Coordinates of C-alpha atoms and ligand atoms in Angstrom, one line a residue:
X15 CA 0.0 0.0 0.0
X16 CA 1.2 3.5 -0.9
X17 CA 2.7 5.6 2.0
X18 CA 2.3 9.4 2.0
X19 CA 5.2 11.0 3.7
X20 CA 5.3 14.3 5.7
X21 CA 6.1 17.6 4.0
X22 CA 8.8 19.1 6.2
X23 CA 10.3 22.4 5.1
X24 CA 9.0 21.6 1.6
X25 CA 10.6 18.2 1.4
X26 CA 9.0 14.8 1.6
X27 CA 10.3 12.8 4.5
X28 CA 9.3 9.9 6.8
X29 CA 8.5 10.7 10.4
X30 CA 11.6 10.6 12.8
X31 CA 10.0 7.7 14.6
X32 CA 9.2 5.9 11.3
X33 CA 5.6 5.7 12.5
X34 CA 2.7 5.5 10.0
X35 CA -1.1 5.1 10.3
X36 CA -3.7 3.7 7.9
X37 CA -6.5 5.8 6.2
X38 CA -9.8 4.1 5.8
X39 CA -12.2 4.7 2.9
X40 CA -15.5 5.8 4.4
X41 CA -17.4 4.2 1.6
X42 CA -16.0 0.7 2.3
X43 CA -14.4 0.9 5.7
X44 CA -11.2 -0.6 4.1
X45 CA -7.7 0.8 4.4
X46 CA -6.4 2.5 1.2
X47 CA -3.2 4.3 2.1
X48 CA -0.6 4.7 4.9
X49 CA 0.4 8.1 6.1
X50 CA 3.5 9.1 8.1
X51 CA 2.6 10.2 11.6
X52 CA 4.4 13.3 12.7
X53 CA 5.5 13.5 16.3
X54 CA 7.1 16.1 18.6
X55 CA 10.5 15.9 17.0
X56 CA 9.1 16.5 13.5
X57 CA 7.1 19.4 14.8
X58 CA 10.2 20.9 16.5
X59 CA 12.2 20.6 13.3
X60 CA 9.5 22.1 11.2
X61 CA 9.0 25.1 13.5
X62 CA 12.7 25.8 13.5
X63 CA 13.0 25.6 9.7
X64 CA 9.9 27.8 9.3
X65 CA 11.2 30.3 11.7
X66 CA 14.7 30.4 10.1
X67 CA 13.2 30.7 6.7
X68 CA 11.0 33.6 7.8
X69 CA 14.0 35.3 9.3
X70 CA 16.1 35.0 6.1
X71 CA 13.4 36.8 4.2
X72 CA 13.5 34.4 1.2
X73 CA 9.7 34.5 1.3
X74 CA 8.7 37.3 3.6
X75 CA 10.8 39.9 1.8
X76 CA 10.3 38.6 -1.7
X77 CA 8.4 41.1 -3.8
X78 CA 4.6 40.7 -3.3
X79 CA 4.2 40.4 -7.0
X80 CA 6.6 37.4 -7.1
X81 CA 4.8 35.8 -4.3
X82 CA 1.5 36.2 -6.1
X83 CA 2.9 34.7 -9.3
X84 CA 3.8 31.5 -7.4
X85 CA 0.3 31.2 -6.0
X86 CA -1.2 31.8 -9.5
X87 CA 1.1 29.0 -10.9
X88 CA -0.1 26.7 -8.1
X89 CA -3.7 27.4 -9.0
X90 CA -3.0 26.4 -12.6
X91 CA -1.3 23.2 -11.4
X92 CA -4.3 22.4 -9.1
X93 CA -6.6 22.8 -12.1
X94 CA -4.4 20.5 -14.2
X95 CA -4.5 17.8 -11.5
X96 CA -8.2 18.4 -10.7
X97 CA -9.2 14.8 -11.5
X98 CA -6.4 13.3 -9.4
X99 CA -7.1 15.6 -6.4
X100 CA -10.8 15.1 -6.7
X101 CA -10.5 11.3 -6.7
X102 CA -8.3 11.4 -3.6
X103 CA -10.8 13.7 -1.8
X104 CA -13.7 11.4 -2.9
X105 CA -12.0 8.3 -1.6
X106 CA -10.5 9.8 1.6
X107 CA -13.4 11.9 2.7
X108 CA -16.3 9.9 1.1
X109 CA -17.4 12.9 -1.0
X110 CA -19.4 12.4 -4.2
X111 CA -17.1 13.0 -7.2
X112 CA -19.2 15.9 -8.4
X113 CA -18.7 17.7 -5.1
X114 CA -15.0 16.7 -4.9
X115 CA -14.4 18.3 -8.3
X116 CA -16.2 21.5 -7.2
X117 CA -14.1 21.7 -4.1
X118 CA -10.8 21.3 -6.0
X119 CA -12.0 24.0 -8.3
X120 CA -12.7 26.2 -5.3
X121 CA -9.2 25.6 -3.9
X122 CA -7.8 26.7 -7.2
X123 CA -10.0 29.8 -7.1
X124 CA -8.8 30.7 -3.6
X125 CA -5.1 30.4 -4.8
X126 CA -6.0 32.6 -7.8
X127 CA -7.7 35.2 -5.5
X128 CA -4.6 35.4 -3.3
X129 CA -2.2 35.3 -6.2
X130 CA -3.9 38.5 -7.5
X131 CA -4.3 40.0 -4.0
X132 CA -0.7 39.6 -2.8
X133 CA 0.4 42.9 -4.3
X134 CA -2.7 44.7 -3.2
X135 CA -2.1 44.3 0.6
X136 CA -1.4 47.9 1.5
X137 CA -1.0 50.3 4.4
X138 CA -2.3 53.8 4.8
X139 CA -1.1 57.4 5.1
X140 CA -2.8 59.1 8.0
X141 CA -3.1 62.8 8.8
X142 CA -1.7 63.5 12.3
X143 CA -1.1 66.5 14.4
X144 CA 2.7 66.7 14.2
X145 CA 4.3 67.8 10.9
X146 CA 5.4 64.9 8.9
X147 CA 4.0 61.7 7.5
X148 CA 2.3 58.9 9.3
X149 CA 2.2 55.6 7.4
X150 CA 1.2 52.1 8.3
X151 CA 2.8 48.9 7.0
X152 CA 1.2 45.5 6.8
X153 CA 3.9 43.1 7.8
X154 CA 3.7 39.3 8.0
X155 CA 3.1 37.8 11.5
X156 CA 5.8 35.1 11.3
X157 CA 5.3 31.3 11.5
X158 CA 1.6 30.4 11.3
X159 CA 0.2 27.1 12.6
X160 CA -2.9 26.2 10.5
X161 CA -5.1 23.4 11.9
X162 CA -7.8 22.0 9.6
X163 CA -10.7 19.6 9.9
X164 CA -11.8 16.6 7.8
X165 CA -15.0 17.9 6.3
X166 CA -13.5 20.1 3.5
X167 CA -9.9 19.1 3.7
X168 CA -8.4 20.8 0.6
X169 CA -10.8 23.8 0.6
X170 CA -10.2 24.8 4.2
X171 CA -6.4 24.2 3.8
X172 CA -6.4 26.6 0.8
X173 CA -8.4 29.2 2.8
X174 CA -5.6 29.3 5.4
X175 CA -2.5 28.6 3.3
X176 CA -3.2 31.0 0.5
X177 CA -3.7 34.2 2.5
X178 CA -1.0 33.3 5.0
X179 CA 1.5 32.9 2.1
X180 CA 0.3 35.9 0.2
X181 CA 1.0 38.0 3.3
X182 CA 4.6 36.7 3.5
X183 CA 4.3 34.2 6.4
X184 CA 5.8 30.7 6.6
X185 CA 3.3 28.0 7.5
X186 CA 2.9 24.7 9.3
X187 CA -0.3 22.9 8.4
X188 CA -1.8 20.3 10.8
X189 CA -4.4 18.5 8.7
X190 CA -7.1 16.3 10.4
X191 CA -5.7 12.7 10.8
X192 CA -8.6 11.4 8.9
X193 CA -7.9 13.4 5.7
X194 CA -4.3 14.5 5.3
X195 CA -3.6 13.4 1.7
X196 CA -4.9 16.3 -0.4
X197 CA -3.2 18.9 1.8
X198 CA 0.1 17.0 1.4
X199 CA -0.4 17.1 -2.4
X200 CA -1.2 20.8 -2.3
X201 CA 2.1 21.4 -0.6
X202 CA 3.9 19.4 -3.4
X203 CA 2.1 21.6 -5.9
X204 CA 3.2 24.8 -4.2
X205 CA 6.8 23.6 -4.1
X206 CA 6.6 22.8 -7.8
X207 CA 5.1 26.3 -8.5
X208 CA 8.3 27.8 -7.0
X209 CA 7.7 28.2 -3.3
X210 CA 11.2 28.5 -1.7
X211 CA 12.4 25.7 0.5
X212 CA 11.4 25.9 4.2
X213 CA 8.2 27.9 3.7
X214 CA 5.6 25.1 4.1
X215 CA 5.3 22.0 6.2
X216 CA 2.3 19.7 6.4
X217 CA 2.4 17.4 9.4
X218 CA -0.3 14.8 10.0
X219 CA 0.1 14.6 13.8
X220 CA -2.4 13.5 16.4
X221 CA -4.5 16.4 17.7
X222 CA -3.2 16.4 21.3
X223 CA 0.4 16.3 20.2
X224 CA -0.2 19.2 17.8
X225 CA -1.9 21.1 20.6
X226 CA 1.0 20.6 23.0
X227 CA 4.0 20.9 20.7
X228 CA 2.8 23.2 17.9
X229 CA 0.2 25.6 19.3
X230 CA 2.3 26.3 22.4
X231 CA 5.6 26.6 20.6
X232 CA 7.2 30.0 21.4
X233 CA 8.2 30.5 17.8
X234 CA 4.6 30.2 16.5
X235 CA 3.2 33.6 16.0
X236 CA -0.3 32.8 14.9
X237 CA -2.7 29.9 15.1
X238 CA -5.7 29.5 12.7
X239 CA -8.1 26.7 13.7
X240 CA -11.2 25.3 12.1
X241 CA -13.0 22.5 13.9
X242 CA -15.1 21.8 17.0
X243 CA -16.0 24.5 19.5
X244 CA -14.6 22.3 22.3
X245 CA -11.1 22.0 20.7
X246 CA -11.3 25.6 19.7
X247 CA -11.7 26.7 23.3
X248 CA -8.8 24.4 24.3
X249 CA -6.6 25.9 21.6
X250 CA -7.5 29.5 22.7
X251 CA -6.4 28.6 26.3
X252 CA -3.1 27.2 25.0
X253 CA -2.5 30.3 23.0
X254 CA -2.9 32.4 26.1
X255 CA 0.5 31.1 27.3
X256 CA 2.6 33.0 24.8
X257 CA 0.0 35.6 23.8
X258 CA -0.1 33.8 20.4
X259 CA -2.6 35.3 17.9
X260 CA -5.5 33.0 17.2
X261 CA -8.5 32.9 15.0
X262 CA -11.2 30.2 15.3
X263 CA -13.8 29.0 12.9
X264 CA -16.0 26.6 14.9
X265 CA -19.4 24.9 14.8
X266 CA -22.8 26.1 13.7
X267 CA -26.5 25.5 14.0
X268 CA -27.8 27.6 11.2
X269 CA -31.4 28.6 10.8
X270 CA -32.9 28.4 7.4
X271 CA -36.0 30.6 7.7
X272 CA -38.8 30.1 5.2
X273 CA -41.7 32.6 5.1
X274 CA -45.1 31.7 3.6
X275 CA -44.6 34.0 0.7
X276 CA -41.4 32.3 -0.5
X277 CA -41.0 30.2 -3.6
X278 CA -41.3 27.0 -1.6
X279 CA -40.2 24.5 -4.3
X280 CA -37.1 26.6 -5.0
X281 CA -36.4 26.8 -1.3
X282 CA -36.8 23.0 -0.9
X283 CA -34.6 22.2 -3.9
X284 CA -31.8 24.2 -2.3
X285 CA -32.4 23.4 1.3
X286 CA -32.0 19.6 1.0
X287 CA -28.4 20.2 -0.2
X288 CA -27.8 22.9 2.3
X289 CA -28.2 20.4 5.1
X290 CA -27.6 17.0 3.6
X291 CA -24.8 18.0 1.3
X292 CA -21.4 16.6 2.4
X293 CA -23.6 14.2 4.4
X294 CA -24.4 17.1 6.8
X295 CA -20.8 17.5 7.8
X296 CA -20.7 21.2 7.2
X297 CA -20.3 24.0 9.7
X298 CA -22.7 26.0 7.6
X299 CA -25.3 23.2 7.4
X300 CA -28.8 24.7 7.5
X301 CA -29.7 22.1 10.1
X302 CA -32.7 24.0 11.6
X303 CA -35.4 24.8 9.1
X304 CA -37.8 27.4 10.5
X305 CA -41.0 27.4 8.5
X306 CA -44.0 29.7 8.8
X307 CA -46.9 27.8 10.2
X308 CA -49.4 28.4 7.4
X309 CA -47.1 26.5 4.9
X310 CA -45.5 24.1 7.5
X311 CA -47.4 21.0 6.3
X312 CA -47.0 21.8 2.6
X313 CA -43.3 22.5 3.0
X314 CA -42.7 19.2 4.9
X315 CA -44.4 17.3 2.1
X316 CA -42.2 18.9 -0.5
X317 CA -39.1 18.4 1.7
X318 CA -39.9 14.7 2.2
X319 CA -40.4 14.2 -1.5
X320 CA -37.2 15.9 -2.5
X321 CA -35.2 14.1 0.2
X322 CA -36.6 10.7 -0.8
X323 CA -35.2 11.4 -4.3
X324 CA -31.7 12.1 -3.2
X325 CA -29.2 9.6 -4.5
X326 CA -27.2 8.2 -1.6
X327 CA -24.4 6.0 -2.8
X328 CA -20.8 5.3 -3.6
X329 CA -18.6 8.5 -3.9
X330 CA -17.0 7.4 -7.2
X331 CA -20.4 6.8 -8.8
X332 CA -21.0 9.9 -11.0
X333 CA -24.8 9.8 -10.1
X334 CA -24.2 10.0 -6.3
X335 CA -25.4 13.1 -4.5
X336 CA -24.9 12.0 -0.9
X337 CA -21.9 9.8 0.2
X338 CA -21.1 8.2 3.5
X339 CA -20.2 10.0 6.8
X340 CA -16.5 10.3 7.4
X341 CA -16.2 7.5 10.1
X342 CA -18.1 5.0 12.1
X343 CA -17.9 7.3 15.1
X344 CA -19.4 10.2 13.2
X345 CA -22.3 8.0 12.0
X346 CA -22.9 6.8 15.5
X347 CA -23.0 10.4 16.7
X348 CA -26.0 11.0 14.3
X349 CA -27.7 7.8 15.3
X350 CA -27.4 8.8 19.0
X351 CA -28.9 12.2 18.2
X352 CA -31.8 10.5 16.4
X353 CA -32.5 8.3 19.4
X354 CA -32.3 11.3 21.7
X355 CA -34.7 13.2 19.4
X356 CA -37.3 10.5 19.8
X357 CA -36.8 10.5 23.6
X358 CA -37.3 14.2 23.6
X359 CA -40.6 13.8 21.8
X360 CA -39.6 14.6 18.2
X361 CA -41.1 12.7 15.2
X362 CA -38.9 11.1 12.5
X363 CA -40.7 12.1 9.4
X364 CA -38.4 10.0 7.3
X365 CA -34.8 8.6 7.0
X366 CA -32.3 7.9 9.7
X367 CA -31.8 4.3 8.8
X368 CA -28.5 2.6 7.9
X369 CA -29.0 1.4 4.3
X370 CA -28.7 -2.4 4.1
X371 CA -27.3 -2.4 0.5
X372 CA -24.1 -0.6 1.6
X373 CA -23.1 -2.8 4.6
X374 CA -19.5 -1.7 5.1
X375 CA -19.4 2.0 4.4
X376 CA -20.6 4.6 6.9
X377 CA -23.8 5.5 5.1
X378 CA -27.0 6.9 6.7
X379 CA -30.3 7.9 5.0
X380 CA -30.9 11.6 5.4
X381 CA -33.4 12.2 8.2
X382 CA -36.1 14.8 8.8
X383 CA -37.3 15.5 12.3
X384 CA -40.6 17.3 13.0
X385 CA -42.4 18.1 16.3
X386 CA -39.2 19.7 17.4
X387 CA -39.0 22.4 20.0
X388 CA -36.0 24.7 19.6
X389 CA -35.0 24.0 23.2
X390 CA -34.5 20.3 22.5
X391 CA -30.8 19.2 22.4
X392 CA -31.2 18.1 18.7
X393 CA -32.1 21.7 17.9
X394 CA -29.4 23.2 20.1
X395 CA -26.3 21.0 19.4
X396 CA -24.3 20.6 16.2
X397 CA -25.1 17.0 15.0
X398 CA -22.7 17.2 12.0
X399 CA -24.6 14.5 10.1
X400 CA -27.6 14.2 7.7
X401 CA -30.3 15.3 10.1
X402 CA -32.6 18.3 9.8
X403 CA -35.1 19.6 12.3
X404 CA -38.2 21.4 11.0
X405 CA -39.7 23.9 13.4
X406 CA -42.8 26.1 12.8
X407 CA -43.1 29.8 13.7
X408 CA -45.8 32.4 13.4
X409 CA -44.3 35.9 13.2
X410 CA -41.2 37.6 11.9
X411 CA -40.1 38.4 15.5
X412 CA -40.5 34.8 16.5
X413 CA -38.4 33.6 13.5
X414 CA -35.6 35.9 14.6
X415 CA -35.9 34.9 18.2
X416 CA -35.7 31.2 17.4
X417 CA -32.8 31.7 14.9
X418 CA -30.8 33.4 17.7
X419 CA -31.8 31.0 20.4
X420 CA -28.6 28.9 20.0
X421 CA -25.1 29.2 21.2
X422 CA -23.7 29.4 17.6
X423 CA -23.8 32.2 15.1
X424 CA -22.1 31.1 11.9
X425 CA -24.6 31.3 9.0
X426 CA -28.2 31.3 8.0
X427 CA -30.8 31.9 5.3
X428 CA -34.0 33.8 4.7
X429 CA -36.6 32.9 2.1
X430 CA -39.2 35.5 1.3
X431 CA -40.4 37.7 -1.6
X432 CA -40.7 40.7 0.7
X433 CA -37.5 42.8 0.5
X434 CA -38.0 44.7 3.6
X435 CA -38.6 41.6 5.6
X436 CA -35.5 39.9 4.1
X437 CA -33.4 42.8 5.2
X438 CA -35.0 43.1 8.7
X439 CA -34.4 39.3 9.3
X440 CA -30.9 39.3 7.9
X441 CA -30.0 42.2 10.2
X442 CA -31.7 40.6 13.2
X443 CA -30.0 37.2 13.0
X444 CA -26.7 37.1 15.0
X445 CA -24.5 35.2 12.5
X446 CA -21.5 36.0 10.4
X447 CA -22.8 35.0 7.0
X448 CA -26.4 35.2 5.8
X449 CA -28.1 34.5 2.4
X450 CA -31.4 35.7 1.1
X451 CA -33.4 33.4 -1.3
X452 CA -30.3 31.2 -1.5
X453 CA -28.3 29.0 0.8
X454 CA -25.0 30.0 -0.6
X455 CA -23.1 32.2 1.8
X456 CA -19.5 31.1 1.2
X457 CA -17.7 33.0 -1.4
X458 CA -13.9 33.2 -2.1
X459 CA -14.2 37.0 -2.4
X460 CA -16.3 37.7 0.7
X461 CA -15.5 37.5 4.5
X462 CA -16.5 34.3 6.2
X463 CA -16.6 33.6 10.0
X464 CA -18.8 33.4 13.0
X465 CA -20.4 35.3 15.9
X466 CA -20.9 33.8 19.4
X467 CA -19.5 30.2 19.9
X468 CA -18.9 29.9 16.1
X469 CA -15.6 31.7 16.7
X470 CA -14.0 34.9 15.6
X471 CA -11.9 36.3 12.8
X472 CA -12.9 36.5 9.2
X473 CA -11.3 34.2 6.6
X474 CA -11.6 34.8 2.8
X475 CA -11.9 38.1 0.9
X476 CA -9.4 40.9 1.9
X477 CA -10.7 40.6 5.5
X478 CA -8.3 37.7 5.9
X479 CA -5.3 40.1 5.6
X480 CA -6.1 41.1 9.2
X481 CA -5.5 37.5 10.4
X482 CA -2.1 37.1 8.8
X483 CA -0.5 40.5 9.2
X484 CA 0.6 42.9 11.9
X485 CA 0.1 46.6 11.4
X486 CA 3.1 48.8 12.0
X487 CA 2.6 52.6 12.3
X488 CA 5.6 54.8 11.4
X489 CA 5.9 58.6 11.8
X490 CA 8.4 60.5 9.7
X491 CA 9.1 64.0 11.0
X492 CA 9.7 66.5 8.3
X493 CA 11.7 68.8 10.6
Ligands
NAP17 P1 -11.9 18.4 16.1 O1 -11.4 17.5 17.2 O2 -12.1 19.8 16.6 O3 -10.8 18.4 15.0 C1 -10.4 19.5 14.2 C2 -8.9 19.6 14.0 O4 -8.3 19.9 15.3 C3 -8.2 18.3 13.6 O5 -7.1 18.6 12.8 C4 -7.8 17.6 14.9 O6 -6.8 16.7 14.8 C5 -7.3 18.9 15.6 N1 -7.2 18.7 17.1 C6 -7.9 17.9 17.9 N2 -7.6 18.0 19.2 C7 -6.6 18.9 19.2 C8 -5.8 19.5 20.2 N3 -5.9 19.2 21.5 N4 -4.9 20.5 19.8 C9 -4.7 20.8 18.5 N5 -5.4 20.3 17.5 C10 -6.4 19.4 17.8 O7 -13.1 17.9 15.4 P2 -13.6 16.3 15.3 O8 -13.4 15.6 16.7 O9 -13.0 15.7 14.2 O10 -15.2 16.5 15.1 C11 -16.0 16.6 16.2 C12 -17.1 17.6 16.0 O11 -16.5 18.9 15.7 C13 -18.0 17.3 14.7 O12 -19.0 16.4 15.0 C14 -18.5 18.7 14.5 O13 -19.6 19.0 15.4 C15 -17.3 19.6 14.8 N6 -16.5 20.0 13.6 C16 -16.7 21.2 13.1 C17 -16.0 21.6 11.9 C18 -16.2 22.9 11.3 O14 -16.0 23.0 10.1 N7 -16.4 24.0 12.0 C19 -15.1 20.7 11.4 C20 -14.9 19.4 12.0 C21 -15.6 19.1 13.1 P3 -7.1 15.1 14.7 O15 -7.6 14.9 13.4 O16 -5.9 14.5 15.0 O17 -8.2 14.9 15.8
MG18 MG1 -11.7 15.6 18.0

């Protein structure tokens, strides 16, 4: 079986300990690759190399235009290898091929965006009282530790790596143990595109080791984390030790609010993918459908019909729309929540069963829960599986109140033909990204991030510059 080695300072190497671990295909439960497992010594070496490289200036002081050109070249290489990367992502993460291709295309778009943005990261000139000139510089932070989850491995890696590099930082990426392969390949591509030695490392290391050795390392200047709220809180505490800069993109429990005047069929067609896409393993999953009571029954019928038509199956089958969950544990988590929902008094309108024709993969039929009260745990906690709760409401005020009655605040949607209402509700919902008559709120060019326990900091768009730069203010006296 093929072994994927670490990327350490831009070179492919085995772990110092020689340790490896197997990756399982979620669709079959069978091992398909071995991956080198980074340990403390590998992390220590990578941090020292990244720090030395940062200090030499081979990247941080390279012209911004030259940095951008390398990212643009990498984007082209990602597009050339789209099929190879998509197949890896489909096998490793259980994603349907059509989604995997879209995601590889997205990663290329992110590299292109930052390739073009690199030489547009600018300071200001500021009028001040003293005679002279006050200017600000945007300087790279230093060595960035980028910790990514398994739900969108390549996309989220690109969201962090591309802006961090465009700003002139060196990076150490800690991918999720379940899905490290596409990130290792992205590092190869960046090296091939001309990234100088020492700028990037990708270290598949167990989470706890990464927490203790990487996050707390005094030479790490910035930590960017995407994952669970629980681990995010732990990382924030670890960062306190050295006052390390940190940004967190955590869980969600998005409300998808449908008013009676909305185009119900269009909303349903979109909403099934907004919660069951990626098998529900999406921090933006619209997992709480709030539907105005006068159309509640009609909406549920349309929703059940469209859900029944979803094609659940093997990721490599071109017809498949919904693949398996990432792991047996992640499927069990959904099954436990479904059992809990019924104890709490909810009704399973459909789905929630393990399909018998796919015995070895981690498949689960998308489930719709009705008779749900927003205070129930299934409506409050992030399930991260193919489960949606449908909750009725009467008034606009009630819809906003229910939408906000959770600990999270990442995303949400509003469906209505009434423009004034759309705006009032979008303003009223305490979440970082909202969409109106659409469930698409993630765009390469626009800021993305959460309120409340969904974290802080904005990735994507030029807002991400704030995450990966320090601002230096310099006054030049003219006397
Ligand atoms: P997780 O533990 O938060 O994992 C996310 C990343 O953090 C992985 O790379 C993980 O490495 C790493 N990690 C874990 N413990 C760490 C530590 N002590 N120090 C530093 N890094 C650490 O998420 P999970 O356990 O895979 O998933 C559990 C739940 O989290 C999901 O059901 C979902 O609710 C939520 N989640 C949210 C997102 C999101 O996009 N916001 C993504 C994934 C999961 P390992 O791979 O080695 O564990
Ligand atoms: Mg975990």
